[in-house]
XYZ file of C-alpha atoms in Angstrom:
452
model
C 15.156 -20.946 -0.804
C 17.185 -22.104 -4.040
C 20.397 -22.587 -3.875
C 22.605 -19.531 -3.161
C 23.320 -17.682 -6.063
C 26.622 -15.557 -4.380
C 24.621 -12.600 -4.949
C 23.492 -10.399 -1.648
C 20.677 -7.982 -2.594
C 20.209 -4.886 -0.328
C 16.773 -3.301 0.461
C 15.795 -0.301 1.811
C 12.235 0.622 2.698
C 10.454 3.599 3.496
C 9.085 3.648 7.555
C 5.247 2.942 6.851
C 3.492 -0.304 6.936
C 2.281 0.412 3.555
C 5.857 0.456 2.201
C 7.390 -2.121 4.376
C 4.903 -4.943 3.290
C 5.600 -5.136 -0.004
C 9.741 -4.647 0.632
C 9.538 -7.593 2.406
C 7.407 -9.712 -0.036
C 9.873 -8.629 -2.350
C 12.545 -9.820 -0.096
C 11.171 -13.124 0.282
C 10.506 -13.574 -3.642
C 13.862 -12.649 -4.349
C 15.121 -14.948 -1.546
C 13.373 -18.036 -2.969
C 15.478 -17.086 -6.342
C 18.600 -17.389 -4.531
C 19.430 -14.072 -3.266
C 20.910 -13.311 0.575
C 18.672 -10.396 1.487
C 19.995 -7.919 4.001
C 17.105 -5.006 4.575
C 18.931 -1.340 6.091
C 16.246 0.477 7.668
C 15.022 3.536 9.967
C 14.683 3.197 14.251
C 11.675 4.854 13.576
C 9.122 2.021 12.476
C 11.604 -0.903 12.256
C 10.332 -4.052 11.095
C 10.556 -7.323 13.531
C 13.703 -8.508 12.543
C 12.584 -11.839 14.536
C 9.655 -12.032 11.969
C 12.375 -12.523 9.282
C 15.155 -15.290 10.565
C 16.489 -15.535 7.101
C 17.247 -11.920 6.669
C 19.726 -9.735 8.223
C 18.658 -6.684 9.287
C 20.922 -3.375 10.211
C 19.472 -0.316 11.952
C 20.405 3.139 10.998
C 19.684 6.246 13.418
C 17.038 8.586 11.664
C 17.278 11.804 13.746
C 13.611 12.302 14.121
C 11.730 13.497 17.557
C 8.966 11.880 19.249
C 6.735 15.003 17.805
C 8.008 14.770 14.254
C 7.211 11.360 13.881
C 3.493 11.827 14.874
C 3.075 14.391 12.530
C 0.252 14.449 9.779
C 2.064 16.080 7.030
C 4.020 12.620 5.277
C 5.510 14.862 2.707
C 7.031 16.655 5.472
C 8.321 13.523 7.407
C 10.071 12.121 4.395
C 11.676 15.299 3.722
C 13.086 15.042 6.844
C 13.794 11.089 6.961
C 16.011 12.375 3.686
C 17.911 14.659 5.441
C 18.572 12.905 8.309
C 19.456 9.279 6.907
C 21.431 10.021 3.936
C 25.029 10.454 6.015
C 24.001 7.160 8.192
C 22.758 5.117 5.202
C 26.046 5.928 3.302
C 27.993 4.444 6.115
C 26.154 1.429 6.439
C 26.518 0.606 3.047
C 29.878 1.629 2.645
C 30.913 -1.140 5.153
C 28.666 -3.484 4.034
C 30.647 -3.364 0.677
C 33.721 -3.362 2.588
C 32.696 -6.591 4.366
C 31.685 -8.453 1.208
C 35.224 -7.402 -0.694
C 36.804 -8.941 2.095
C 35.004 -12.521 2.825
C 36.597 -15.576 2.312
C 35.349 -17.762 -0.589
C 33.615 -19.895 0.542
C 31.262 -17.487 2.490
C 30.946 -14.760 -0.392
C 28.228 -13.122 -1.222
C 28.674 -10.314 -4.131
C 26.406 -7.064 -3.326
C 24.598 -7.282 -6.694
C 22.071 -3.842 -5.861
C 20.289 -1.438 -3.914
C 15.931 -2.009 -4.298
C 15.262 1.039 -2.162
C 11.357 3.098 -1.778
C 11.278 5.386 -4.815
C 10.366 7.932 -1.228
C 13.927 7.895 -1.028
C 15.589 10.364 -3.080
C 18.682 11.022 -1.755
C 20.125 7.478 -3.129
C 21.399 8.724 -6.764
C 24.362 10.184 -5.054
C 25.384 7.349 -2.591
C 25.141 4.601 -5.022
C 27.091 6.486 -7.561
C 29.442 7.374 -5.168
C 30.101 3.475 -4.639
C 29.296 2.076 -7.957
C 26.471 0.313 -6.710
C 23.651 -0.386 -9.127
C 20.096 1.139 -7.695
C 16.461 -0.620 -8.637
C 13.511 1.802 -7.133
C 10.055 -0.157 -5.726
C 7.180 1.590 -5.999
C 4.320 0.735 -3.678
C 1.694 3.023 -5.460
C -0.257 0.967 -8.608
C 1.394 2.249 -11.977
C -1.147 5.153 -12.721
C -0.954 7.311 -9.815
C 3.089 6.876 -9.476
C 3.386 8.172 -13.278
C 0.815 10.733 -12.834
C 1.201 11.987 -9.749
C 4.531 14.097 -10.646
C 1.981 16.636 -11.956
C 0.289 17.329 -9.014
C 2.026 20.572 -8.027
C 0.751 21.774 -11.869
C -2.722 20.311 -11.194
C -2.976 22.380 -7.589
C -2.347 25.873 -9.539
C -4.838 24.783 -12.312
C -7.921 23.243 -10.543
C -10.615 25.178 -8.557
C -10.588 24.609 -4.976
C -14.690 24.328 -5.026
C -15.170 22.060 -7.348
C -17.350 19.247 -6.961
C -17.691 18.002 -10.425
C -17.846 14.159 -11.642
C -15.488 15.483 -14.488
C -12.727 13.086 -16.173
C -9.196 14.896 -14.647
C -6.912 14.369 -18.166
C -3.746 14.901 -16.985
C -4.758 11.695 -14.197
C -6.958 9.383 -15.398
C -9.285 7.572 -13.620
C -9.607 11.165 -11.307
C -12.745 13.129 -11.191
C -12.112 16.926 -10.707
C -13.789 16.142 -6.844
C -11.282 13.542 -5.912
C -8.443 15.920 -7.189
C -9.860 18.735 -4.629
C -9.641 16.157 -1.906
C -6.465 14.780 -2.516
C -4.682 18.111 -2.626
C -6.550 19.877 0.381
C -3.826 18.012 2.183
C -0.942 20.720 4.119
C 2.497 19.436 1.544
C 3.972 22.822 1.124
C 7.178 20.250 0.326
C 5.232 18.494 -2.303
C 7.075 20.177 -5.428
C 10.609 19.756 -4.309
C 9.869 16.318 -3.234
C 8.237 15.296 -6.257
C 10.847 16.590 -8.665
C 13.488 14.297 -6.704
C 11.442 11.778 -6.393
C 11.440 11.797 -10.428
C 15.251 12.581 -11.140
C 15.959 9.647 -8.292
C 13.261 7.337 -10.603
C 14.341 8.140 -14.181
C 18.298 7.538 -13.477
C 18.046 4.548 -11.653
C 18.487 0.647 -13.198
C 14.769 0.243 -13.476
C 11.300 0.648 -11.773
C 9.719 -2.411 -9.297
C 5.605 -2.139 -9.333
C 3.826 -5.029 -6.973
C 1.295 -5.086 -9.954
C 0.526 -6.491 -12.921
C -0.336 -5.493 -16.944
C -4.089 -6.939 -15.981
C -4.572 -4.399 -13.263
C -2.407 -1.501 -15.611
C -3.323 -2.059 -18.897
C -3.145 1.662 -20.195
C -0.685 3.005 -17.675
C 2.415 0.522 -18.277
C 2.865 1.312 -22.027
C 3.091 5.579 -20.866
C 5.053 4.790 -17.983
C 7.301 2.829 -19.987
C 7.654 5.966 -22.403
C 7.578 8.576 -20.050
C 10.101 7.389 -17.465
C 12.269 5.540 -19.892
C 13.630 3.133 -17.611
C 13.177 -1.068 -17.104
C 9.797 -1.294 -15.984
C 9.091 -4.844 -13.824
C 5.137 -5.595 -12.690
C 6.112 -8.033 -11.324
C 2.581 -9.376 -9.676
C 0.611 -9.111 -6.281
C 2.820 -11.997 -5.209
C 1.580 -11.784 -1.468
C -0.743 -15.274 -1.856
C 2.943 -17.014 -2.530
C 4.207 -14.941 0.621
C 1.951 -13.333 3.280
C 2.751 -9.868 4.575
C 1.145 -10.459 8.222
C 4.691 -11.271 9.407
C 5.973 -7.462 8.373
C 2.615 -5.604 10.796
C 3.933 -2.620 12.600
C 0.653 -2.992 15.005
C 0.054 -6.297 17.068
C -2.842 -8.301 15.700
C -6.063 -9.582 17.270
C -6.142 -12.971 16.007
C -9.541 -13.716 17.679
C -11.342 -12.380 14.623
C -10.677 -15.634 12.900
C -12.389 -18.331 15.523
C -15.557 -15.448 15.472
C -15.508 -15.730 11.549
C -15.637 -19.098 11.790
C -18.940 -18.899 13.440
C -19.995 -17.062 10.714
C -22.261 -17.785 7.347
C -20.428 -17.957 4.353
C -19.786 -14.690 2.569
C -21.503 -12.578 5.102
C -19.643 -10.714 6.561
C -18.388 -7.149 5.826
C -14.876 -6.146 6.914
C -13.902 -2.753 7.175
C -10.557 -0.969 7.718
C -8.891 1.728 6.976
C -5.020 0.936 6.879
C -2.406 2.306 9.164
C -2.577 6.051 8.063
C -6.038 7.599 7.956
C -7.555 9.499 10.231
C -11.886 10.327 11.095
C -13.709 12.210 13.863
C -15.331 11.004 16.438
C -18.649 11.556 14.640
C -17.533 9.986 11.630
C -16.857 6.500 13.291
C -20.261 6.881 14.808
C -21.791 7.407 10.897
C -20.080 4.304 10.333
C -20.779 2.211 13.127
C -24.878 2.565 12.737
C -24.474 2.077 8.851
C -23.360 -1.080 10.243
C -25.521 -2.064 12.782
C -28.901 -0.840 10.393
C -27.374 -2.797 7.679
C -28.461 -6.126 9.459
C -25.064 -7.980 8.258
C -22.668 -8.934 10.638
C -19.058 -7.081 10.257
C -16.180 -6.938 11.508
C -14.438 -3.443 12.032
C -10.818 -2.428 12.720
C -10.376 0.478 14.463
C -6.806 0.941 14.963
C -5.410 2.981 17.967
C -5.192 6.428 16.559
C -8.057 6.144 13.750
C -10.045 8.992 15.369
C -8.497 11.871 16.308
C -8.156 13.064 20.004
C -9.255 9.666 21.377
C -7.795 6.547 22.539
C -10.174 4.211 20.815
C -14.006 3.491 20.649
C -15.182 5.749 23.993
C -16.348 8.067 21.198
C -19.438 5.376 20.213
C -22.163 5.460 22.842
C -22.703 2.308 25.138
C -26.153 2.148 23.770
C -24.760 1.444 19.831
C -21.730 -0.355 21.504
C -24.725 -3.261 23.173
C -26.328 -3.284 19.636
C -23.113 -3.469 17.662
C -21.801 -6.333 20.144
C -25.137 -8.258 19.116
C -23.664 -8.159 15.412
C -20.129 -7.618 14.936
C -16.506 -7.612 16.423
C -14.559 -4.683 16.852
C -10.731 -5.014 17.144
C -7.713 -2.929 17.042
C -5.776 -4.479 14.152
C -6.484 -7.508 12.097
C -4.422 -9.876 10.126
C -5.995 -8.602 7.098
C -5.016 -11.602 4.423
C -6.266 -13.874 6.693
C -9.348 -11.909 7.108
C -10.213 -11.632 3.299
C -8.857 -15.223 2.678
C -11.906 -16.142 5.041
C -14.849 -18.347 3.796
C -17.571 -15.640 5.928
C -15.715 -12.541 4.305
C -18.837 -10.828 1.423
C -17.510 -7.593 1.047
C -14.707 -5.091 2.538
C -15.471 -1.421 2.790
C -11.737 0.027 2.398
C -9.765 3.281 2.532
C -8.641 1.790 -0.508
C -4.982 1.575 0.142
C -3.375 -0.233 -2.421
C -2.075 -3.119 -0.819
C -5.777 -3.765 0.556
C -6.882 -2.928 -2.886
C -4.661 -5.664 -4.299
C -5.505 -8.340 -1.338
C -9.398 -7.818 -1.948
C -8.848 -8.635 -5.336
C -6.353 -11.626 -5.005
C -8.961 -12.605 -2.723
C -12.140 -12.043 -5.114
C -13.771 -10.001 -2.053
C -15.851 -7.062 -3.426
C -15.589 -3.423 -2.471
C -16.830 -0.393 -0.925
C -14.616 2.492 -1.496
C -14.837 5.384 1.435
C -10.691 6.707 0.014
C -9.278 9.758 2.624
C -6.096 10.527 1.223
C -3.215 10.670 -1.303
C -2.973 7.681 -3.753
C -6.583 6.007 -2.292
C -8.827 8.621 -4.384
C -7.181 7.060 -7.578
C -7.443 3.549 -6.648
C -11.005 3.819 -5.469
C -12.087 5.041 -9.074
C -9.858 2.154 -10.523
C -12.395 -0.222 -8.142
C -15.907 1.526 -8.927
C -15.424 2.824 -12.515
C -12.481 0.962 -14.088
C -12.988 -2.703 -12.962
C -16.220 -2.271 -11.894
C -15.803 -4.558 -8.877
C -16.876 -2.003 -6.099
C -19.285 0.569 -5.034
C -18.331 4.176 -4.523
C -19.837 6.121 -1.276
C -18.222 9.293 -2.721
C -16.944 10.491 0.776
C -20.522 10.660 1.936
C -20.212 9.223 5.659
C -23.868 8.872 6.404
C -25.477 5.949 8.089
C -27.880 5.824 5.753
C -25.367 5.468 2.252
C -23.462 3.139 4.213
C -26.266 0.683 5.222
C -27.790 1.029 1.818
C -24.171 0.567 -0.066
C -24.047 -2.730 2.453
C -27.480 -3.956 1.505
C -26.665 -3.037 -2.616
C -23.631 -4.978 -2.602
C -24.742 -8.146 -0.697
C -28.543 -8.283 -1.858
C -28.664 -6.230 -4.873
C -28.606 -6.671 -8.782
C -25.600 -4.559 -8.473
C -24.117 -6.424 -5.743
C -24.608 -9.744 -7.915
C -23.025 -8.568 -10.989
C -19.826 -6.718 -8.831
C -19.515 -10.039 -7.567
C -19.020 -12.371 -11.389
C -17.018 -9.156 -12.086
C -14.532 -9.725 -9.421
C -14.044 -13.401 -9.880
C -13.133 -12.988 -13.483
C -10.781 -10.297 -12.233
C -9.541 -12.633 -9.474
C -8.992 -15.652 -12.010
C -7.233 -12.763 -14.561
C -4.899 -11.407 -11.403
C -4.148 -14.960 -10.598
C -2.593 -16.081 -13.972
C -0.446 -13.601 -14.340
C 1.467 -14.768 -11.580
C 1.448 -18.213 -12.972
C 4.180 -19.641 -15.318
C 4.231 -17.734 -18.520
C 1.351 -15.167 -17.116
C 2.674 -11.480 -17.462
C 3.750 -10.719 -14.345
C 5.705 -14.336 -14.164
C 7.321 -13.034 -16.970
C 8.203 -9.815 -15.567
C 9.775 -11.395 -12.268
C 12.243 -13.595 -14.682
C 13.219 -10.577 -16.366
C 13.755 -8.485 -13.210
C 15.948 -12.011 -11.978
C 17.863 -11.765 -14.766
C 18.512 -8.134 -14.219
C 19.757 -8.036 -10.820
C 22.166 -11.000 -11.318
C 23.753 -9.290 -14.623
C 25.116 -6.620 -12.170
């Protein structure tokens, strides 16, 4: 860390481990610049506190049951987590205000702001309340967050059949077939959400994106008109701090000695995040695309990933022997170690967009099998946009999976994904440089919170 600036910035992330992450790379960037960093959050998912010595850390009570928190419906959950933790949150940071006013000088530290999820949309009111200036991170990449406020239009307008490789032109990079998939999810409290989600967005201090102009070149200049606030891209900073030490799930680090052992670049990795869910019959898809692809892989299958089972008893022992021959299968892996490995070829991904931005940092090609929400958009950003991965189009068949394995690591395709990405990688990785765009963009956002 710098030297202390005075200034004590206050975070607030939303309960998933795709939102916690990047809250707590930004806490660690903004603590290298000087800030005190004190991070309010939820019982329900709290981060390890002992992960983060430099931080405080202050628990607020969230209301939720055991049943509400394992449901499927996210829209639903946060709707809730809004109810519930708006009275709580407003006492917290009422005293924590009251306890800066009155510290002695010497151990002062001026609340500058509130960074809080833009999922939390109850925040306008408290901060205002308190005078307290609010700066929203979003952990979505800049196209879907602007575009995704016209979803509820989109649902009344598109045909729930449709299977068509059409352009969607209210949400580029969309086909009409991704939009059907995205919105056969249950979020009967999508509008309502939504629409606070924007109000909370456009009146706040300014907008925090974990991205860069290279990976948003035709989304920042609309978001920038469109939501008329301070927009900060400030980079995929993760290489400068790793996120391993914010996982929610306890990771099998003997993945990395079993790499080792590996040839260089060839491996496959696959996960898919902390949220999706498959059958039974869909792992199994998976698992001999694997095993017929000849390449060893290693697959995460997190406690949970298929539905109504405690872990892998769904594959039979037969494929288990033959998959042991090739592969390692683990329950959670420390994922930036993973792609940062030497044996690591390719990554077949739900497409989240933290994984989406780690493959790339990484220069670690794709293959894009998205499941829900935000991953349908980032996929086609990967396949059609950049052009550094291949596309299975939702078809979980041993067959596309094998040959998708065999395209990308053998293949005239698979070659010129690969110069594709490492230009990408080398663009990505200036921009966090000094001078590079998103450099730029942190300096500015620095600037911002300490004029408060």
């Amino acid at each position: 860390m710098e030297k202390s600036n005075g200034l004590q910035v206050i975070l607030f992330p939303l309960p998933i481990q795709g939102c916690i992450n990047p809250m707590l790379q930004l806490a660690k960037i903004l603590h290298s610049r000087g800030f005190s960093i004190t991070v309010i959050h939820t019982r329900f998912n709290a981060p390890k506190a002992s992960s983060h010595p430099l931080f405080t850390f202050l628990e607020i009570p969230d209301g939720l049951s055991e049943t509400e928190t394992r449901t499927d419906d996210k829209t639903f959950l946060f709707t809730l987590l809004n109810r519930r933790c708006e009275t709580p949150f407003r006492d917290c940071l009422a005293k924590l205000l009251v306890s800066s006013d009155s510290e002695t000088e010497e151990k002062k530290q001026r609340i500058s702001c509130l960074i809080h999820d833009s999922g939390w949309t109850f925040t306008p009111s408290v901060t205002k309340s308190l005078k307290l200036p609010r700066l929203v991170l979003s952990t979505y990449t800049v196209s879907f967050f602007l575009h995704h406020f016209a979803l509820p239009k989109l649902r009344r307008e598109v045909s729930q059949d449709s299977e068509q490789d059409d352009l969607v032109q209210d949400f580029p990079p969309l086909r009409e077939k991704d939009l059907v998939r995205l919105l056969e999810e249950k979020r009967e409290y999508l509008e309502p959400y939504l629409h606070m989600m924007l109000e909370a967005t456009k009146s706040s201090s300014g907008i925090i994106f974990m991205s860069c102009e290279e990976l948003n070149q035709d989304s920042l200049p609309k978001a920038r008109e469109d939501l008329k606030v301070p927009i900060f891209a400030i980079g995929p900073s993760y290489s400068n701090f790793p996120a391993s030490s914010g996982s929610l799930f306890t990771q099998d680090e003997t993945c990395i000695p079993w790499l080792d052992k590996q040839e260089d670049k060839s491996v496959i990795y696959v996960s898919f995040g902390s949220l999706v869910t498959m059958t039974g019959a869909e792992l199994i898809e998976i698992a001999y695309g694997l095993r017929n692809s000849g390449q060893p892989f290693l697959l995460a299958v997190r406690v949970g990933l298929v539905k109504g089972t405690e872990w892998i008893e769904v594959i039979p022992e037969e494929l288990k022997a033959k998959l042991d021959e090739k592969g390692k299968i683990v329950k959670w892996a420390p994922q930036q170690e993973v792609l940062k490995h030497r044996a690591i070829g390719g990554f077949l991904t739900h497409n989240g967009w933290n994984s989406v931005v780690e493959s790339v940092c990484e220069g670690v090609p794709m293959i894009c099998l998205p499941f829900i929400w935000d991953q349908f958009l980032n996929a086609r950003l990967v396949s059609d946009v950049w052009r550094v991965g291949l596309h299975l189009e939702h078809r979980i068949e041993r067959n596309e999976i094998e040959s998708s394995i065999r395209s990308l690591f053998f293949g005239n395709e698979g070659e010129a994904i690969r110069e594709r990405m490492k230009l990408l990688k080398e663009k990505v990785g200036r921009s966090v440089k000094e001078n590079g765009s998103a450099y730029r963009s942190l300096e500015r956002l620095v600037d911002q919170i300490s004029s408060f």
